[in-house]
Amino acid sequence: MSDKLYIFDTTLRDGEQVPGCQLNTVEKIEVAKALEELGVDIIEAGFPISSPGDFNSVVEISKAVSKPTICALTRAVEKDIEVAADALKHAKFKRIHTGIGTSYYHIHHKLNSNEDEIIERAVRAVKYAKRFVEDVEFYAEDAGRTGNEYLARVVEAVIAAGATVVNIPDTTGYCLPHQFGEKIKYLIDNVKNVDKAILSTHCHNDLGMATANSISGILNGARQAEVTINGIGERAGNTSLEEVVMTLKSHKDIPIETGINTRKIFKTSRLVSSLMSMPVQPNKAIVGRNAFAHSSGIHQDGVLKNRENYEIIDPVEVGVNESSISLTARSGRAALKHRLSLLGYSLEGEELNAVYEKFLEVADKKKDVNDEDLQLLVGSNKTNEQGKIQLKHLQVLSGKSTIPMATVTLNIGGEEFTATEDGNGPVDAAFKAVKKLVRHKVRLEEFLVQAITRGTDDLGKVHIQIENRGKLYYGFSGNTDIITASVEAFIDAINKIV
Ligand code: KIV
Ligand code: ZN
């Protein structure tokens, strides 16, 4: 029988500590609902004493979601615990997460205390939290750099005081995977009441080992993993949910399961990325734009013959529709043939060879050969050119206390059409106007705005993904006017619908 690993998501607490990524309460509720749909067991919704905004978010998230346990963070301080209990009053399942530093650095250079006093304070905090909620998690901050013997004393004391979960954070991301695994094993073997609580991993990524450390902890007996979507978090971030979940799912020999609906991973990743304005690095494991893109000829050929030749995860399993083959100078005939067939051209033999030769010439000059280039190569782009949509005119009205409006003129197949719409912002209004004019039914899947440099005169890059009849199309544009760039990127994506 397989064991269950509890997924404790701290995107809205540790993840949200990233400078510039703060969300308002409405946005946090949206993320919390997505996490509930994803199937996380516990949502750490905030640190209520830290600000009225955090307090309010914990209250509202407690009302908005009902399946996961809602958790609130505190220091080992009575006032923090009272405020957290108050913030959690509407939660169906609630947990207080209290704790204190246990490493030599924290005890002596931060808390000006000593080892015995820290245990007393830890026990007092857990007992106090127990007055308000049954489910109390204790964190031993900087456990990664805490000696195992002392850590075992702390863990035993807090479990005796009633802690249901004990969190072993590698706060500074210092541990090596074998050390972190040994730490968990030491606790399992040496804390006599350890069976009364669940041990949890909470690994930071300062040395790029957060996932490896979490997996090592899990293999050694931890049954809760603290994670964030896309691995966001302080400094180099936290362990990413998608990496832990897909590692366990891919290694069928590990008899540990999570309750995560993996097909919702990609969607949740993009929601968090766009709300927090934190682009996902293209090569990010599982959720990066290139995670399932193959560019070398040998790999492309292998994937086309059998996906499992070069993919350990079926992209569909994480909610990505299909692996993408990007055409570059290193692509082979098989990849070109496959892409052409998606565009409706079935070329064989000499005909394919001729197009392949032309393709290599273009690919030497361009990093990525796109669908339009291919149509030009095949010499059949005329129909598409005629049907191609061009942005002719865009005017927006926006500002404080103004209803955002946009007027868009598009040239479609040589004729001009104009529409005016309002929206919740100028981009929303302009997209609505474009949608009114084009015949394709499209849904926005991803919308990412990035500044290239740092000044106000900066060029903004916009990446867009839209969905039409179950297929995804990607659009891009760069412009000093971010609204124009957004509309151009939207149209670029629509133009890809052949
Ligand atoms: O990294 C850490 O130690 C934490 C604790 C507050 C749980 O985030
Ligand atoms: Zn942390």
Tab-separated table of N, CA and C in Angstrom, residues 71-223:
chain	number	residue	atom	x	y	z
A	71	CYS	N	-3.924	27.381	6.898
A	71	CYS	CA	-2.888	27.503	7.911
A	71	CYS	C	-2.443	28.955	8.017
A	72	ALA	N	-2.159	29.395	9.249
A	72	ALA	CA	-1.659	30.765	9.462
A	72	ALA	C	-0.350	30.688	10.238
A	73	LEU	N	0.610	31.500	9.810
A	73	LEU	CA	1.948	31.488	10.425
A	73	LEU	C	2.011	32.443	11.617
A	74	THR	N	2.787	32.040	12.609
A	74	THR	CA	3.047	32.939	13.740
A	74	THR	C	4.494	32.761	14.203
A	75	ARG	N	4.992	33.730	14.984
A	75	ARG	CA	6.216	33.471	15.737
A	75	ARG	C	5.778	32.790	17.033
A	76	ALA	N	6.729	32.385	17.840
A	76	ALA	CA	6.361	31.738	19.117
A	76	ALA	C	6.033	32.838	20.128
A	77	VAL	N	4.995	33.586	19.794
A	77	VAL	CA	4.620	34.767	20.572
A	77	VAL	C	3.105	34.712	20.779
A	78	GLU	N	2.663	34.915	22.020
A	78	GLU	CA	1.228	34.723	22.321
A	78	GLU	C	0.317	35.614	21.466
A	79	LYS	N	0.708	36.888	21.332
A	79	LYS	CA	-0.144	37.818	20.560
A	79	LYS	C	-0.299	37.321	19.111
A	80	ASP	N	0.828	36.852	18.511
A	80	ASP	CA	0.773	36.334	17.124
A	80	ASP	C	-0.255	35.203	17.038
A	81	ILE	N	-0.194	34.326	18.046
A	81	ILE	CA	-1.053	33.131	18.023
A	81	ILE	C	-2.525	33.528	18.167
A	82	GLU	N	-2.783	34.494	19.050
A	82	GLU	CA	-4.183	34.947	19.223
A	82	GLU	C	-4.720	35.541	17.917
A	83	VAL	N	-3.880	36.359	17.258
A	83	VAL	CA	-4.323	37.014	16.019
A	83	VAL	C	-4.537	35.961	14.918
A	84	ALA	N	-3.645	34.959	14.863
A	84	ALA	CA	-3.794	33.902	13.847
A	84	ALA	C	-5.097	33.134	14.084
A	85	ALA	N	-5.371	32.823	15.357
A	85	ALA	CA	-6.600	32.068	15.678
A	85	ALA	C	-7.827	32.870	15.257
A	86	ASP	N	-7.767	34.174	15.481
A	86	ASP	CA	-8.878	35.035	15.104
A	86	ASP	C	-9.058	35.040	13.578
A	87	ALA	N	-7.930	35.163	12.860
A	87	ALA	CA	-8.001	35.199	11.386
A	87	ALA	C	-8.561	33.893	10.827
A	88	LEU	N	-8.346	32.809	11.554
A	88	LEU	CA	-8.778	31.491	11.050
A	88	LEU	C	-10.212	31.135	11.452
A	89	LYS	N	-10.904	32.068	12.111
A	89	LYS	CA	-12.181	31.667	12.722
A	89	LYS	C	-13.203	31.085	11.735
A	90	HIS	N	-13.130	31.487	10.451
A	90	HIS	CA	-14.125	30.967	9.499
A	90	HIS	C	-13.665	29.678	8.798
A	91	ALA	N	-12.439	29.262	9.046
A	91	ALA	CA	-11.925	28.089	8.295
A	91	ALA	C	-12.589	26.806	8.774
A	92	LYS	N	-12.921	25.953	7.798
A	92	LYS	CA	-13.539	24.669	8.152
A	92	LYS	C	-12.480	23.783	8.821
A	93	PHE	N	-11.308	23.707	8.191
A	93	PHE	CA	-10.167	22.981	8.778
A	93	PHE	C	-9.074	24.018	8.995
A	94	LYS	N	-8.563	24.111	10.201
A	94	LYS	CA	-7.592	25.179	10.477
A	94	LYS	C	-6.340	24.658	11.171
A	95	ARG	N	-5.251	25.352	10.912
A	95	ARG	CA	-3.977	24.978	11.543
A	95	ARG	C	-3.183	26.246	11.875
A	96	ILE	N	-2.576	26.243	13.056
A	96	ILE	CA	-1.634	27.327	13.404
A	96	ILE	C	-0.224	26.776	13.240
A	97	HIS	N	0.617	27.560	12.559
A	97	HIS	CA	2.006	27.162	12.278
A	97	HIS	C	2.891	28.097	13.087
A	98	THR	N	3.369	27.613	14.224
A	98	THR	CA	4.187	28.465	15.083
A	98	THR	C	5.594	27.900	15.181
A	99	GLY	N	6.547	28.726	15.563
A	99	GLY	CA	7.894	28.176	15.674
A	99	GLY	C	8.928	29.206	16.060
A	100	ILE	N	10.165	28.736	16.107
A	100	ILE	CA	11.274	29.573	16.581
A	100	ILE	C	12.580	29.020	16.013
A	101	GLY	N	13.598	29.874	15.950
A	101	GLY	CA	14.898	29.441	15.427
A	101	GLY	C	15.586	28.458	16.367
A	102	THR	N	16.219	27.434	15.788
A	102	THR	CA	16.852	26.417	16.641
A	102	THR	C	18.350	26.247	16.341
A	103	SER	N	18.859	26.938	15.322
A	103	SER	CA	20.290	26.773	15.024
A	103	SER	C	21.102	27.642	15.995
A	104	TYR	N	22.386	27.362	16.085
A	104	TYR	CA	23.263	28.150	16.950
A	104	TYR	C	23.165	29.635	16.580
A	105	TYR	N	23.182	29.905	15.257
A	105	TYR	CA	23.099	31.313	14.813
A	105	TYR	C	21.841	31.968	15.351
A	106	HIS	N	20.722	31.302	15.141
A	106	HIS	CA	19.457	31.921	15.532
A	106	HIS	C	19.366	32.069	17.056
A	107	ILE	N	19.766	31.014	17.777
A	107	ILE	CA	19.617	31.067	19.237
A	107	ILE	C	20.513	32.155	19.835
A	108	HIS	N	21.761	32.200	19.376
A	108	HIS	CA	22.710	33.103	20.031
A	108	HIS	C	22.843	34.457	19.355
A	109	HIS	N	22.669	34.511	18.038
A	109	HIS	CA	22.904	35.794	17.362
A	109	HIS	C	21.633	36.499	16.904
A	110	LYS	N	20.485	35.838	17.053
A	110	LYS	CA	19.242	36.509	16.659
A	110	LYS	C	18.339	36.640	17.884
A	111	LEU	N	18.239	35.556	18.637
A	111	LEU	CA	17.280	35.552	19.745
A	111	LEU	C	17.944	35.877	21.094
A	112	ASN	N	19.286	35.966	21.102
A	112	ASN	CA	20.046	36.210	22.348
A	112	ASN	C	19.561	35.309	23.476
A	113	SER	N	19.496	34.048	23.200
A	113	SER	CA	18.923	33.123	24.171
A	113	SER	C	19.875	31.935	24.364
A	114	ASN	N	19.357	30.846	24.881
A	114	ASN	CA	20.168	29.627	24.993
A	114	ASN	C	19.295	28.423	24.662
A	115	GLU	N	19.910	27.266	24.475
A	115	GLU	CA	19.220	26.083	23.954
A	115	GLU	C	18.004	25.687	24.820
A	116	ASP	N	18.192	25.680	26.169
A	116	ASP	CA	17.091	25.220	27.032
A	116	ASP	C	15.910	26.188	26.989
A	117	GLU	N	16.260	27.481	26.979
A	117	GLU	CA	15.178	28.474	26.964
A	117	GLU	C	14.360	28.369	25.664
A	118	ILE	N	15.063	28.078	24.565
A	118	ILE	CA	14.353	27.965	23.276
A	118	ILE	C	13.347	26.804	23.338
A	119	ILE	N	13.754	25.698	23.951
A	119	ILE	CA	12.808	24.572	24.062
A	119	ILE	C	11.595	24.997	24.906
A	120	GLU	N	11.854	25.722	25.980
A	120	GLU	CA	10.715	26.171	26.825
A	120	GLU	C	9.769	27.068	26.021
A	121	ARG	N	10.374	27.991	25.245
A	121	ARG	CA	9.520	28.914	24.469
A	121	ARG	C	8.741	28.165	23.395
A	122	ALA	N	9.390	27.168	22.794
A	122	ALA	CA	8.733	26.370	21.746
A	122	ALA	C	7.535	25.620	22.338
A	123	VAL	N	7.760	24.997	23.483
A	123	VAL	CA	6.699	24.213	24.131
A	123	VAL	C	5.546	25.134	24.545
A	124	ARG	N	5.907	26.286	25.101
A	124	ARG	CA	4.865	27.227	25.539
A	124	ARG	C	4.009	27.666	24.343
A	125	ALA	N	4.673	27.928	23.210
A	125	ALA	CA	3.934	28.394	22.022
A	125	ALA	C	2.983	27.306	21.518
A	126	VAL	N	3.468	26.071	21.475
A	126	VAL	CA	2.600	24.986	20.983
A	126	VAL	C	1.402	24.821	21.919
A	127	LYS	N	1.678	24.829	23.227
A	127	LYS	CA	0.565	24.645	24.184
A	127	LYS	C	-0.443	25.794	24.068
A	128	TYR	N	0.069	26.999	23.842
A	128	TYR	CA	-0.826	28.144	23.728
A	128	TYR	C	-1.685	28.007	22.456
A	129	ALA	N	-1.039	27.629	21.363
A	129	ALA	CA	-1.783	27.465	20.104
A	129	ALA	C	-2.849	26.374	20.243
A	130	LYS	N	-2.549	25.347	21.038
A	130	LYS	CA	-3.501	24.239	21.233
A	130	LYS	C	-4.787	24.696	21.914
A	131	ARG	N	-4.710	25.843	22.614
A	131	ARG	CA	-5.938	26.346	23.247
A	131	ARG	C	-6.948	26.776	22.185
A	132	PHE	N	-6.436	27.114	20.992
A	132	PHE	CA	-7.327	27.654	19.944
A	132	PHE	C	-7.661	26.643	18.862
A	133	VAL	N	-6.694	25.817	18.499
A	133	VAL	CA	-6.932	24.838	17.418
A	133	VAL	C	-6.315	23.501	17.799
A	134	GLU	N	-6.866	22.446	17.219
A	134	GLU	CA	-6.356	21.107	17.499
A	134	GLU	C	-5.074	20.845	16.692
A	135	ASP	N	-5.072	21.375	15.454
A	135	ASP	CA	-3.976	21.079	14.525
A	135	ASP	C	-2.897	22.170	14.642
A	136	VAL	N	-1.793	21.814	15.277
A	136	VAL	CA	-0.714	22.792	15.473
A	136	VAL	C	0.573	22.262	14.843
A	137	GLU	N	1.122	23.070	13.956
A	137	GLU	CA	2.407	22.697	13.342
A	137	GLU	C	3.500	23.568	13.962
A	138	PHE	N	4.616	22.925	14.272
A	138	PHE	CA	5.752	23.676	14.834
A	138	PHE	C	6.881	23.709	13.812
A	139	TYR	N	7.509	24.888	13.592
A	139	TYR	CA	8.698	24.942	12.726
A	139	TYR	C	9.941	25.244	13.541
A	140	ALA	N	10.980	24.490	13.270
A	140	ALA	CA	12.280	24.709	13.918
A	140	ALA	C	13.116	25.477	12.902
A	141	GLU	N	12.997	26.801	12.946
A	141	GLU	CA	13.636	27.604	11.897
A	141	GLU	C	15.143	27.334	11.838
A	142	ASP	N	15.652	27.241	10.615
A	142	ASP	CA	17.074	26.946	10.352
A	142	ASP	C	17.471	25.553	10.852
A	143	ALA	N	16.484	24.646	10.808
A	143	ALA	CA	16.777	23.258	11.217
A	143	ALA	C	17.893	22.659	10.361
A	144	GLY	N	18.002	23.149	9.127
A	144	GLY	CA	19.049	22.646	8.231
A	144	GLY	C	20.436	22.805	8.837
A	145	ARG	N	20.627	23.866	9.622
A	145	ARG	CA	21.939	24.098	10.236
A	145	ARG	C	21.894	23.857	11.750
A	146	THR	N	20.875	23.120	12.198
A	146	THR	CA	20.782	22.795	13.632
A	146	THR	C	21.350	21.396	13.841
A	147	GLY	N	22.142	21.210	14.880
A	147	GLY	CA	22.701	19.884	15.174
A	147	GLY	C	21.570	18.872	15.400
A	148	ASN	N	21.741	17.662	14.896
A	148	ASN	CA	20.649	16.687	14.950
A	148	ASN	C	20.238	16.321	16.381
A	149	GLU	N	21.218	16.260	17.287
A	149	GLU	CA	20.897	15.865	18.665
A	149	GLU	C	19.977	16.886	19.334
A	150	TYR	N	20.371	18.149	19.189
A	150	TYR	CA	19.547	19.206	19.797
A	150	TYR	C	18.178	19.270	19.100
A	151	LEU	N	18.197	19.138	17.767
A	151	LEU	CA	16.935	19.201	17.016
A	151	LEU	C	15.979	18.103	17.511
A	152	ALA	N	16.540	16.927	17.786
A	152	ALA	CA	15.698	15.816	18.263
A	152	ALA	C	15.061	16.169	19.608
A	153	ARG	N	15.800	16.867	20.469
A	153	ARG	CA	15.235	17.272	21.776
A	153	ARG	C	14.068	18.237	21.556
A	154	VAL	N	14.268	19.176	20.607
A	154	VAL	CA	13.207	20.162	20.330
A	154	VAL	C	11.962	19.438	19.807
A	155	VAL	N	12.202	18.548	18.841
A	155	VAL	CA	11.062	17.871	18.194
A	155	VAL	C	10.288	17.039	19.221
A	156	GLU	N	11.013	16.331	20.056
A	156	GLU	CA	10.348	15.491	21.069
A	156	GLU	C	9.498	16.363	22.019
A	157	ALA	N	10.074	17.501	22.410
A	157	ALA	CA	9.362	18.376	23.357
A	157	ALA	C	8.097	18.961	22.737
A	158	VAL	N	8.180	19.390	21.472
A	158	VAL	CA	6.971	20.021	20.892
A	158	VAL	C	5.891	18.976	20.580
A	159	ILE	N	6.336	17.757	20.244
A	159	ILE	CA	5.314	16.709	20.011
A	159	ILE	C	4.625	16.393	21.351
A	160	ALA	N	5.417	16.318	22.414
A	160	ALA	CA	4.824	16.053	23.743
A	160	ALA	C	3.851	17.174	24.114
A	161	ALA	N	4.127	18.396	23.635
A	161	ALA	CA	3.247	19.536	23.941
A	161	ALA	C	2.001	19.555	23.054
A	162	GLY	N	1.954	18.683	22.051
A	162	GLY	CA	0.734	18.583	21.236
A	162	GLY	C	0.896	18.898	19.750
A	163	ALA	N	2.121	19.150	19.290
A	163	ALA	CA	2.281	19.455	17.856
A	163	ALA	C	1.867	18.243	17.018
A	164	THR	N	1.073	18.503	15.987
A	164	THR	CA	0.607	17.410	15.123
A	164	THR	C	1.538	17.235	13.920
A	165	VAL	N	2.219	18.328	13.581
A	165	VAL	CA	3.167	18.301	12.461
A	165	VAL	C	4.423	19.050	12.926
A	166	VAL	N	5.597	18.514	12.593
A	166	VAL	CA	6.824	19.261	12.924
A	166	VAL	C	7.587	19.514	11.632
A	167	ASN	N	7.783	20.807	11.381
A	167	ASN	CA	8.412	21.266	10.147
A	167	ASN	C	9.923	21.407	10.366
A	168	ILE	N	10.693	20.824	9.440
A	168	ILE	CA	12.158	20.854	9.544
A	168	ILE	C	12.682	21.716	8.390
A	169	PRO	N	12.657	23.029	8.544
A	169	PRO	CA	13.038	23.865	7.395
A	169	PRO	C	14.552	23.941	7.188
A	170	ASP	N	14.918	23.852	5.917
A	170	ASP	CA	16.295	24.192	5.556
A	170	ASP	C	16.200	25.653	5.108
A	171	THR	N	16.092	26.518	6.091
A	171	THR	CA	15.765	27.933	5.873
A	171	THR	C	16.746	28.636	4.932
A	172	THR	N	18.019	28.273	5.033
A	172	THR	CA	19.020	28.973	4.226
A	172	THR	C	19.407	28.186	2.974
A	173	GLY	N	18.775	27.053	2.752
A	173	GLY	CA	19.082	26.237	1.567
A	173	GLY	C	20.501	25.692	1.589
A	174	TYR	N	20.986	25.363	2.776
A	174	TYR	CA	22.393	24.985	2.947
A	174	TYR	C	22.669	23.491	2.763
A	175	CYS	N	21.700	22.673	3.114
A	175	CYS	CA	21.952	21.212	3.184
A	175	CYS	C	22.242	20.593	1.823
A	176	LEU	N	22.946	19.472	1.883
A	176	LEU	CA	23.082	18.601	0.710
A	176	LEU	C	21.999	17.533	0.828
A	177	PRO	N	21.565	16.957	-0.295
A	177	PRO	CA	20.457	16.004	-0.200
A	177	PRO	C	20.695	14.864	0.802
A	178	HIS	N	21.914	14.301	0.825
A	178	HIS	CA	22.106	13.177	1.751
A	178	HIS	C	22.060	13.653	3.209
A	179	GLN	N	22.514	14.917	3.438
A	179	GLN	CA	22.483	15.431	4.821
A	179	GLN	C	21.040	15.662	5.272
A	180	PHE	N	20.249	16.215	4.372
A	180	PHE	CA	18.864	16.497	4.762
A	180	PHE	C	18.111	15.187	5.021
A	181	GLY	N	18.356	14.204	4.148
A	181	GLY	CA	17.727	12.879	4.335
A	181	GLY	C	18.152	12.265	5.662
A	182	GLU	N	19.450	12.373	5.974
A	182	GLU	CA	19.947	11.794	7.237
A	182	GLU	C	19.322	12.497	8.449
A	183	LYS	N	19.098	13.791	8.287
A	183	LYS	CA	18.485	14.555	9.394
A	183	LYS	C	17.089	13.998	9.709
A	184	ILE	N	16.312	13.793	8.644
A	184	ILE	CA	14.948	13.269	8.853
A	184	ILE	C	15.040	11.860	9.447
A	185	LYS	N	15.951	11.067	8.927
A	185	LYS	CA	16.087	9.687	9.423
A	185	LYS	C	16.507	9.699	10.902
A	186	TYR	N	17.405	10.615	11.237
A	186	TYR	CA	17.864	10.709	12.628
A	186	TYR	C	16.657	10.980	13.546
A	187	LEU	N	15.798	11.889	13.089
A	187	LEU	CA	14.633	12.229	13.920
A	187	LEU	C	13.682	11.045	14.032
A	188	ILE	N	13.468	10.359	12.899
A	188	ILE	CA	12.563	9.191	12.923
A	188	ILE	C	13.129	8.133	13.887
A	189	ASP	N	14.455	7.970	13.875
A	189	ASP	CA	15.065	6.910	14.697
A	189	ASP	C	15.268	7.313	16.157
A	190	ASN	N	15.349	8.606	16.430
A	190	ASN	CA	15.749	8.999	17.789
A	190	ASN	C	14.713	9.777	18.600
A	191	VAL	N	13.628	10.189	17.964
A	191	VAL	CA	12.599	10.913	18.736
A	191	VAL	C	11.546	9.877	19.131
A	192	LYS	N	11.417	9.621	20.441
A	192	LYS	CA	10.616	8.444	20.811
A	192	LYS	C	9.110	8.608	20.548
A	193	ASN	N	8.602	9.855	20.541
A	193	ASN	CA	7.172	10.037	20.257
A	193	ASN	C	6.915	10.470	18.801
A	194	VAL	N	7.888	10.218	17.900
A	194	VAL	CA	7.773	10.740	16.526
A	194	VAL	C	6.539	10.191	15.791
A	195	ASP	N	6.056	9.025	16.228
A	195	ASP	CA	4.867	8.449	15.574
A	195	ASP	C	3.598	9.255	15.872
A	196	LYS	N	3.677	10.197	16.795
A	196	LYS	CA	2.478	10.999	17.132
A	196	LYS	C	2.355	12.234	16.232
A	197	ALA	N	3.333	12.434	15.361
A	197	ALA	CA	3.282	13.630	14.502
A	197	ALA	C	3.825	13.301	13.120
A	198	ILE	N	3.579	14.228	12.194
A	198	ILE	CA	4.117	14.094	10.831
A	198	ILE	C	5.325	15.018	10.722
A	199	LEU	N	6.388	14.525	10.125
A	199	LEU	CA	7.539	15.408	9.887
A	199	LEU	C	7.378	16.034	8.505
A	200	SER	N	7.756	17.304	8.422
A	200	SER	CA	7.563	18.027	7.160
A	200	SER	C	8.883	18.587	6.636
A	201	THR	N	9.017	18.610	5.312
A	201	THR	CA	10.182	19.261	4.698
A	201	THR	C	9.784	20.686	4.306
A	202	HIS	N	10.743	21.583	4.353
A	202	HIS	CA	10.502	22.971	3.922
A	202	HIS	C	11.872	23.463	3.447
A	203	CYS	N	12.175	23.224	2.178
A	203	CYS	CA	13.544	23.461	1.711
A	203	CYS	C	13.621	24.678	0.796
A	204	HIS	N	14.617	25.488	1.048
A	204	HIS	CA	14.867	26.647	0.184
A	204	HIS	C	15.933	26.290	-0.845
A	205	ASN	N	15.996	27.105	-1.898
A	205	ASN	CA	16.724	26.689	-3.101
A	205	ASN	C	18.034	27.438	-3.328
A	206	ASP	N	18.646	27.918	-2.248
A	206	ASP	CA	19.831	28.776	-2.421
A	206	ASP	C	20.956	28.108	-3.194
A	207	LEU	N	21.090	26.802	-3.074
A	207	LEU	CA	22.124	26.097	-3.842
A	207	LEU	C	21.490	25.240	-4.946
A	208	GLY	N	20.242	25.515	-5.250
A	208	GLY	CA	19.575	24.772	-6.328
A	208	GLY	C	19.233	23.338	-5.933
A	209	MET	N	19.133	23.079	-4.607
A	209	MET	CA	18.883	21.696	-4.197
A	209	MET	C	17.577	21.494	-3.441
A	210	ALA	N	16.687	22.467	-3.536
A	210	ALA	CA	15.460	22.382	-2.750
A	210	ALA	C	14.662	21.115	-3.063
A	211	THR	N	14.482	20.823	-4.339
A	211	THR	CA	13.680	19.636	-4.666
A	211	THR	C	14.420	18.366	-4.260
A	212	ALA	N	15.721	18.317	-4.559
A	212	ALA	CA	16.494	17.119	-4.201
A	212	ALA	C	16.451	16.907	-2.689
A	213	ASN	N	16.587	17.989	-1.911
A	213	ASN	CA	16.544	17.852	-0.457
A	213	ASN	C	15.163	17.388	0.021
A	214	SER	N	14.120	17.950	-0.581
A	214	SER	CA	12.765	17.546	-0.161
A	214	SER	C	12.545	16.067	-0.464
A	215	ILE	N	12.945	15.654	-1.659
A	215	ILE	CA	12.742	14.242	-2.025
A	215	ILE	C	13.546	13.342	-1.076
A	216	SER	N	14.760	13.769	-0.744
A	216	SER	CA	15.575	12.974	0.169
A	216	SER	C	14.890	12.871	1.542
A	217	GLY	N	14.316	13.994	2.000
A	217	GLY	CA	13.585	13.977	3.271
A	217	GLY	C	12.386	13.041	3.199
A	218	ILE	N	11.693	13.081	2.078
A	218	ILE	CA	10.489	12.240	1.921
A	218	ILE	C	10.895	10.755	1.909
A	219	LEU	N	11.958	10.454	1.188
A	219	LEU	CA	12.395	9.049	1.114
A	219	LEU	C	12.833	8.541	2.490
A	220	ASN	N	13.183	9.482	3.369
A	220	ASN	CA	13.625	9.071	4.705
A	220	ASN	C	12.536	9.200	5.766
A	221	GLY	N	11.315	9.473	5.356
A	221	GLY	CA	10.215	9.407	6.318
A	221	GLY	C	9.365	10.646	6.480
A	222	ALA	N	9.744	11.784	5.881
A	222	ALA	CA	8.863	12.961	5.998
A	222	ALA	C	7.592	12.668	5.204
A	223	ARG	N	6.447	13.081	5.709
A	223	ARG	CA	5.190	12.823	4.985
A	223	ARG	C	4.403	14.096	4.712
